C-alpha positions as a Markdown table, in Angstrom:
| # | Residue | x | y | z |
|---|---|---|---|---|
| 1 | Unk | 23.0 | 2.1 | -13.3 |
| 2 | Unk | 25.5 | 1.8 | -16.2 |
| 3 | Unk | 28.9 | 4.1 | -16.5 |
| 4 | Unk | 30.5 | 4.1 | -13.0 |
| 5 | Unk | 33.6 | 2.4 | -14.3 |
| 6 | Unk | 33.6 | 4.8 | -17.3 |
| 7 | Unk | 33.8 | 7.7 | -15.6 |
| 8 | Unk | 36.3 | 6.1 | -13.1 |
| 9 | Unk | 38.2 | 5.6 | -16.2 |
| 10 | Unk | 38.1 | 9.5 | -17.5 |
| 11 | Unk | 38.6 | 10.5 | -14.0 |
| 12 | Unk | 41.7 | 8.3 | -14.1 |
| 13 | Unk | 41.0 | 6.2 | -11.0 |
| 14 | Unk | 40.1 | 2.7 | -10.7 |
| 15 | Unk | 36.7 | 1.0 | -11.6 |
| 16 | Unk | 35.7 | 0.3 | -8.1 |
| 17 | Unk | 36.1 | 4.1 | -7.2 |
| 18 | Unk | 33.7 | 4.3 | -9.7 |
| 19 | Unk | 31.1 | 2.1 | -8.1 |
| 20 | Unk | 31.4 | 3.5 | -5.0 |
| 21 | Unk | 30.6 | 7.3 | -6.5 |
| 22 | Unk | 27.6 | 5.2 | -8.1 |
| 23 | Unk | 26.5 | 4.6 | -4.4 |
| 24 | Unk | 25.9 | 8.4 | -4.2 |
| 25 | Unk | 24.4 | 8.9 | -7.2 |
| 26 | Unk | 21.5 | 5.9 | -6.2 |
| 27 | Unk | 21.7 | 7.6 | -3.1 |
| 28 | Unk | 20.5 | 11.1 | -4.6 |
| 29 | Unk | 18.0 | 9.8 | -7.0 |
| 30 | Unk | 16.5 | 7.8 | -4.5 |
| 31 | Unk | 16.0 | 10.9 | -2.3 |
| 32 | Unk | 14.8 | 13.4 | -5.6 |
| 33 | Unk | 12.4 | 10.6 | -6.9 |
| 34 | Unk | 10.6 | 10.3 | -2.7 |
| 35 | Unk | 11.1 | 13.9 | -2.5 |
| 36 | Unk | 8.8 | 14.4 | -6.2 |
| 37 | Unk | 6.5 | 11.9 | -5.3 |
| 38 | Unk | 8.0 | 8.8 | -7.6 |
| 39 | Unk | 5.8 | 6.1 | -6.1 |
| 40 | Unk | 7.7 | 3.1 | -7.8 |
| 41 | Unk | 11.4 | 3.0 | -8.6 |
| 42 | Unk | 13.2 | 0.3 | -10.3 |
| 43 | Unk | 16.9 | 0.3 | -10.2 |
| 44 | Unk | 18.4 | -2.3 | -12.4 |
| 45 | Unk | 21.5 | -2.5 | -10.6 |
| 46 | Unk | 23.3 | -6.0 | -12.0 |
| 47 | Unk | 22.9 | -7.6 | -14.2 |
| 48 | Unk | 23.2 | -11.4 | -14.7 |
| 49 | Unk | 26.0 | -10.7 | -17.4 |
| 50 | Unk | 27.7 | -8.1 | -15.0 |
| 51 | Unk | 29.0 | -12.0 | -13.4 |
| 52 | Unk | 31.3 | -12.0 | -16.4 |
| 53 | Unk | 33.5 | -9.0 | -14.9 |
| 54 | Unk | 36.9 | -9.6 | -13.1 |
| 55 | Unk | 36.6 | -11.6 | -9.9 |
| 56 | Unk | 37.6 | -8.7 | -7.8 |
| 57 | Unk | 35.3 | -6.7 | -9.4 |
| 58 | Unk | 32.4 | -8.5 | -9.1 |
| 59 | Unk | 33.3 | -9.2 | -5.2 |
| 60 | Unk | 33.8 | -5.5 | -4.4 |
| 61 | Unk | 30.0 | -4.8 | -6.2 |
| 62 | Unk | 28.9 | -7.3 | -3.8 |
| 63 | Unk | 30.5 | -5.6 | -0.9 |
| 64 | Unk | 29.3 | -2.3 | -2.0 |
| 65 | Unk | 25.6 | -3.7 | -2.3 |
| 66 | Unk | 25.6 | -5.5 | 1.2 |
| 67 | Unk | 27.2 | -2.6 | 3.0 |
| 68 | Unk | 24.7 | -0.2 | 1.0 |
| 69 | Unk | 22.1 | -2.4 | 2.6 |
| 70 | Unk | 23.0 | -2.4 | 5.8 |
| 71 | Unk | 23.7 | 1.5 | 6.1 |
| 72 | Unk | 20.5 | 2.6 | 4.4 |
| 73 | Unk | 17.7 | 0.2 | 5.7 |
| 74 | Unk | 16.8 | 3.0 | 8.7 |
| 75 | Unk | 16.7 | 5.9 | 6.2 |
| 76 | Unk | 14.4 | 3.6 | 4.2 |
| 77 | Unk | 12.1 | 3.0 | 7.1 |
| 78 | Unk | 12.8 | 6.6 | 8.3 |
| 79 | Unk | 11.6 | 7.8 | 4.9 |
| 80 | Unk | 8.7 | 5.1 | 4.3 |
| 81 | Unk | 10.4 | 3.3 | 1.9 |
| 82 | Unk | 10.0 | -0.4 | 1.1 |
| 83 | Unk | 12.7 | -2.2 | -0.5 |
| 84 | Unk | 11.9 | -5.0 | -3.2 |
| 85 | Unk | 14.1 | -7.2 | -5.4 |
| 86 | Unk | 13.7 | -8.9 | -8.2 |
| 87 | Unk | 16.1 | -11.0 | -10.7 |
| 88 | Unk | 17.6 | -14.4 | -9.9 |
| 89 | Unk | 18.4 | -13.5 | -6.3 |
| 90 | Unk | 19.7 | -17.4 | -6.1 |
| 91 | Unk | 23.2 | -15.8 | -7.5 |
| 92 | Unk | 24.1 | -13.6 | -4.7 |
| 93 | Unk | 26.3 | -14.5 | -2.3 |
| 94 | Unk | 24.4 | -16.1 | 0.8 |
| 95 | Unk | 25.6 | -12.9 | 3.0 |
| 96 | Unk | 24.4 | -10.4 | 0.3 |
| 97 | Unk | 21.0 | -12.7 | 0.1 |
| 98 | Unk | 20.5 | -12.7 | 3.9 |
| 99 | Unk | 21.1 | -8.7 | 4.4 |
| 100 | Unk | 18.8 | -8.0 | 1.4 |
| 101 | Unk | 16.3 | -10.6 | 2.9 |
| 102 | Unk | 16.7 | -9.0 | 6.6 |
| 103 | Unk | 16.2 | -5.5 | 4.6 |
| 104 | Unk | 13.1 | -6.8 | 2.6 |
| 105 | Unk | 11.4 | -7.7 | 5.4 |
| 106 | Unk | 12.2 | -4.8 | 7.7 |
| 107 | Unk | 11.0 | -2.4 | 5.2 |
| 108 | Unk | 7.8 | -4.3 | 3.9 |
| 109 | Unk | 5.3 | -1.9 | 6.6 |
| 110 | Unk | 6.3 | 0.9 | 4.4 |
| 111 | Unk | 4.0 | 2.2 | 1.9 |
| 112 | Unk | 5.5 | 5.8 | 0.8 |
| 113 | Unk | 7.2 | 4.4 | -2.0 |
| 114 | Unk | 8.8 | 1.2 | -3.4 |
| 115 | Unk | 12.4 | 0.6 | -4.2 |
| 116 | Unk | 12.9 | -2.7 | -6.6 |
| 117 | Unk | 16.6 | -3.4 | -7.2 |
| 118 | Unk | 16.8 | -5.7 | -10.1 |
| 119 | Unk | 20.0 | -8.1 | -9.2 |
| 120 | Unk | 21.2 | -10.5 | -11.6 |
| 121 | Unk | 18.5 | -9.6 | -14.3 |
| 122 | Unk | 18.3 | -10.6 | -17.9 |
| 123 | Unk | 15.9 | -9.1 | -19.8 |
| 124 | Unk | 15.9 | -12.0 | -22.3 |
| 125 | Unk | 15.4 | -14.4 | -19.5 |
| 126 | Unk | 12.6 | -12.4 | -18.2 |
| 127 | Unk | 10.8 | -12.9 | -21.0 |
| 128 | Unk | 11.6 | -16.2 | -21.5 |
| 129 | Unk | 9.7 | -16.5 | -18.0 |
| 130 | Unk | 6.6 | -14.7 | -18.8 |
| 131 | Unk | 6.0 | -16.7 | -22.0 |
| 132 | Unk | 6.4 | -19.9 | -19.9 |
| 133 | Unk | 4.3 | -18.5 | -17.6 |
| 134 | Unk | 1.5 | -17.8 | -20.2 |
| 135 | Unk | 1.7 | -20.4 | -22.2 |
| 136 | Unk | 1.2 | -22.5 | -18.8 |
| 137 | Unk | -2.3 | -20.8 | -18.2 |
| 138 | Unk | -2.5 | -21.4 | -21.9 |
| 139 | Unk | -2.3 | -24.9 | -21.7 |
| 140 | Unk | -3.9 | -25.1 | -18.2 |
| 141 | Unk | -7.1 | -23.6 | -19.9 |
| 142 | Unk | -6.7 | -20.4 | -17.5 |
| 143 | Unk | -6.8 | -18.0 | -20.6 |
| 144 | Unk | -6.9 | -18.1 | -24.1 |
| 145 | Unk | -4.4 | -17.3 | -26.7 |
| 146 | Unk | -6.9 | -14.2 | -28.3 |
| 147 | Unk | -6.8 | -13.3 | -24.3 |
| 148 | Unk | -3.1 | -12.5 | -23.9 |
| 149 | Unk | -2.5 | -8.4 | -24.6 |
| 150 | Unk | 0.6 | -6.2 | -24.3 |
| 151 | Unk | -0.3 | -5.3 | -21.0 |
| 152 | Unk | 1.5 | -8.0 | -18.6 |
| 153 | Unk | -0.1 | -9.2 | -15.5 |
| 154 | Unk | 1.5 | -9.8 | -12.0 |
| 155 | Unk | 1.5 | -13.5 | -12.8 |
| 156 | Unk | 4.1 | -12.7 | -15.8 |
| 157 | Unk | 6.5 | -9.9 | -14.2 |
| 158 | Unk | 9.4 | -12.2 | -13.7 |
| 159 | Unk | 11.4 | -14.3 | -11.4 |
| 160 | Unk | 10.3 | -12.5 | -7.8 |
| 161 | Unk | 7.3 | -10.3 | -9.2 |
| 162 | Unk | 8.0 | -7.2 | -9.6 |
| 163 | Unk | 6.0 | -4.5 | -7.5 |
| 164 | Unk | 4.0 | -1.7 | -9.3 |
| 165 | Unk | 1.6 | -0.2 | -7.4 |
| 166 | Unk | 1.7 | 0.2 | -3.1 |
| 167 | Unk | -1.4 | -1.2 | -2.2 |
Protein backbone atom coordinates (compact mmCIF):
# COMPACT_ATOMS: atom_id res chain seq x y z
CA UNK A 1 0.00 0.00 0.00
CA UNK A 2 2.76 2.40 -1.28
CA UNK A 3 1.90 5.73 -3.51
CA UNK A 4 -1.11 7.36 -1.98
CA UNK A 5 0.81 10.53 -1.26
CA UNK A 6 2.28 10.35 -4.76
CA UNK A 7 -0.59 10.51 -6.53
CA UNK A 8 -1.98 13.11 -4.07
CA UNK A 9 0.99 14.97 -5.20
CA UNK A 10 0.31 14.68 -9.16
CA UNK A 11 -3.25 15.22 -8.43
CA UNK A 12 -2.13 18.36 -6.68
CA UNK A 13 -3.87 17.85 -3.33
CA UNK A 14 -2.56 17.11 -0.08
CA UNK A 15 -0.97 13.69 1.13
CA UNK A 16 -3.71 12.86 3.46
CA UNK A 17 -6.26 13.14 0.42
CA UNK A 18 -4.13 10.65 -0.81
CA UNK A 19 -4.55 8.18 2.08
CA UNK A 20 -8.01 8.51 2.22
CA UNK A 21 -8.45 7.50 -1.81
CA UNK A 22 -6.03 4.52 -0.56
CA UNK A 23 -9.01 3.52 1.73
CA UNK A 24 -10.98 2.85 -1.46
CA UNK A 25 -8.58 1.24 -3.22
CA UNK A 26 -8.05 -1.51 0.03
CA UNK A 27 -11.55 -1.27 -0.09
CA UNK A 28 -11.89 -2.65 -3.84
CA UNK A 29 -9.19 -5.17 -3.67
CA UNK A 30 -10.46 -6.51 -0.71
CA UNK A 31 -13.85 -7.11 -2.36
CA UNK A 32 -12.07 -8.46 -6.01
CA UNK A 33 -9.66 -10.83 -4.06
CA UNK A 34 -13.21 -12.46 -1.82
CA UNK A 35 -15.02 -12.11 -4.88
CA UNK A 36 -12.01 -14.53 -7.02
CA UNK A 37 -11.70 -16.67 -4.24
CA UNK A 38 -8.18 -15.20 -2.61
CA UNK A 39 -8.26 -17.20 0.54
CA UNK A 40 -5.30 -15.24 2.29
CA UNK A 41 -4.61 -11.59 1.88
CA UNK A 42 -1.80 -9.66 3.44
CA UNK A 43 -1.86 -5.95 3.29
CA UNK A 44 1.26 -4.47 4.49
CA UNK A 45 -0.24 -1.26 5.33
CA UNK A 46 2.63 0.65 7.73
CA UNK A 47 5.39 0.18 8.13
CA UNK A 48 7.57 0.61 11.22
CA UNK A 49 9.69 3.35 9.20
CA UNK A 50 6.34 5.06 7.98
CA UNK A 51 6.67 6.45 12.10
CA UNK A 52 9.36 8.68 10.60
CA UNK A 53 6.67 10.82 8.55
CA UNK A 54 5.33 14.31 9.76
CA UNK A 55 3.43 14.10 13.09
CA UNK A 56 0.22 15.06 11.48
CA UNK A 57 0.73 12.67 9.01
CA UNK A 58 1.24 9.83 10.86
CA UNK A 59 -1.81 10.83 13.23
CA UNK A 60 -4.24 11.22 10.34
CA UNK A 61 -3.02 7.39 9.08
CA UNK A 62 -3.93 6.41 12.41
CA UNK A 63 -7.29 8.00 12.21
CA UNK A 64 -7.91 6.69 8.90
CA UNK A 65 -6.99 2.99 10.17
CA UNK A 66 -9.21 3.15 13.37
CA UNK A 67 -12.14 4.65 11.52
CA UNK A 68 -11.51 2.07 8.60
CA UNK A 69 -11.92 -0.46 11.35
CA UNK A 70 -14.78 0.60 12.81
CA UNK A 71 -16.84 1.08 9.50
CA UNK A 72 -15.82 -2.18 7.86
CA UNK A 73 -15.87 -4.83 10.70
CA UNK A 74 -19.89 -5.80 9.72
CA UNK A 75 -19.04 -6.02 5.96
CA UNK A 76 -16.17 -8.31 7.17
CA UNK A 77 -18.44 -10.46 9.19
CA UNK A 78 -21.23 -9.93 6.53
CA UNK A 79 -18.77 -11.24 3.94
CA UNK A 80 -16.95 -14.09 6.17
CA UNK A 81 -14.01 -12.32 6.58
CA UNK A 82 -11.51 -12.63 9.44
CA UNK A 83 -9.29 -9.93 10.18
CA UNK A 84 -5.59 -10.62 11.44
CA UNK A 85 -2.64 -8.41 12.22
CA UNK A 86 0.66 -8.79 12.46
CA UNK A 87 3.81 -6.42 13.06
CA UNK A 88 4.68 -4.71 16.37
CA UNK A 89 1.16 -3.91 17.17
CA UNK A 90 2.80 -2.39 20.70
CA UNK A 91 3.28 0.96 18.41
CA UNK A 92 -0.22 1.84 17.76
CA UNK A 93 -1.86 4.13 19.63
CA UNK A 94 -3.88 2.35 22.60
CA UNK A 95 -7.41 3.47 20.69
CA UNK A 96 -6.17 2.10 17.30
CA UNK A 97 -4.92 -1.14 19.37
CA UNK A 98 -8.22 -1.60 21.17
CA UNK A 99 -10.59 -1.17 17.86
CA UNK A 100 -8.25 -3.56 15.88
CA UNK A 101 -8.37 -5.93 19.01
CA UNK A 102 -12.37 -5.50 19.31
CA UNK A 103 -12.27 -6.13 15.33
CA UNK A 104 -9.89 -9.23 15.66
CA UNK A 105 -11.91 -10.79 17.82
CA UNK A 106 -15.32 -10.11 16.31
CA UNK A 107 -14.29 -11.40 13.08
CA UNK A 108 -12.18 -14.57 14.33
CA UNK A 109 -15.67 -17.13 13.59
CA UNK A 110 -15.08 -16.25 9.96
CA UNK A 111 -13.45 -18.67 7.84
CA UNK A 112 -14.18 -17.38 4.08
CA UNK A 113 -11.09 -15.62 3.90
CA UNK A 114 -8.31 -13.99 5.95
CA UNK A 115 -7.33 -10.33 5.98
CA UNK A 116 -3.71 -9.76 7.77
CA UNK A 117 -2.78 -6.10 7.95
CA UNK A 118 0.83 -5.88 8.58
CA UNK A 119 1.21 -2.51 11.05
CA UNK A 120 4.40 -1.34 12.02
CA UNK A 121 6.39 -4.11 10.03
CA UNK A 122 10.03 -4.31 9.22
CA UNK A 123 11.05 -6.81 7.12
CA UNK A 124 14.55 -6.75 8.50
CA UNK A 125 13.21 -7.13 11.95
CA UNK A 126 11.13 -9.94 10.92
CA UNK A 127 13.87 -11.79 10.15
CA UNK A 128 15.81 -10.92 12.82
CA UNK A 129 12.90 -12.73 14.78
CA UNK A 130 12.73 -15.92 12.89
CA UNK A 131 16.46 -16.53 13.21
CA UNK A 132 16.12 -15.95 17.07
CA UNK A 133 13.42 -18.05 16.93
CA UNK A 134 15.44 -20.94 15.23
CA UNK A 135 18.37 -20.61 16.66
CA UNK A 136 16.40 -21.01 20.08
CA UNK A 137 14.97 -24.53 18.99
CA UNK A 138 18.59 -24.77 17.78
CA UNK A 139 20.02 -24.50 21.03
CA UNK A 140 17.04 -25.94 22.81
CA UNK A 141 17.88 -29.29 20.91
CA UNK A 142 14.26 -28.97 19.19
CA UNK A 143 15.86 -29.17 15.59
CA UNK A 144 18.95 -29.38 14.10
CA UNK A 145 20.93 -26.99 12.01
CA UNK A 146 20.87 -29.66 8.68
CA UNK A 147 16.91 -29.48 9.73
CA UNK A 148 16.20 -25.78 9.04
CA UNK A 149 14.89 -25.36 5.02
CA UNK A 150 13.58 -22.32 3.16
CA UNK A 151 10.25 -23.17 3.96
CA UNK A 152 9.44 -21.28 7.33
CA UNK A 153 7.21 -22.72 9.90
CA UNK A 154 4.46 -21.00 12.04
CA UNK A 155 6.81 -20.90 14.95
CA UNK A 156 9.19 -18.39 12.71
CA UNK A 157 6.38 -16.10 10.91
CA UNK A 158 7.05 -13.10 12.96
CA UNK A 159 6.03 -10.95 15.82
CA UNK A 160 1.97 -12.08 15.94
CA UNK A 161 2.19 -15.15 13.54
CA UNK A 162 1.10 -14.60 10.52
CA UNK A 163 -1.99 -16.66 9.24
CA UNK A 164 -1.78 -18.76 6.01
CA UNK A 165 -4.20 -21.20 5.67
CA UNK A 166 -8.14 -21.06 7.32
CA UNK A 167 -8.28 -24.07 9.14
Amino acid sequence: MDGNGRWAKKKALNRISGHIKGVDAVREVVTVCRELGVKVLTLYAFSIENWQRPKDEVNALMELLDEYLLKEADEMLERNIRLSAIGKLEDLPSGVRKTLQHTIEKTAPCDGMILNLALSYSGRSEIVHALQRILSDVERGKIRPEEITPIASPTTCGPGTCPTRIS
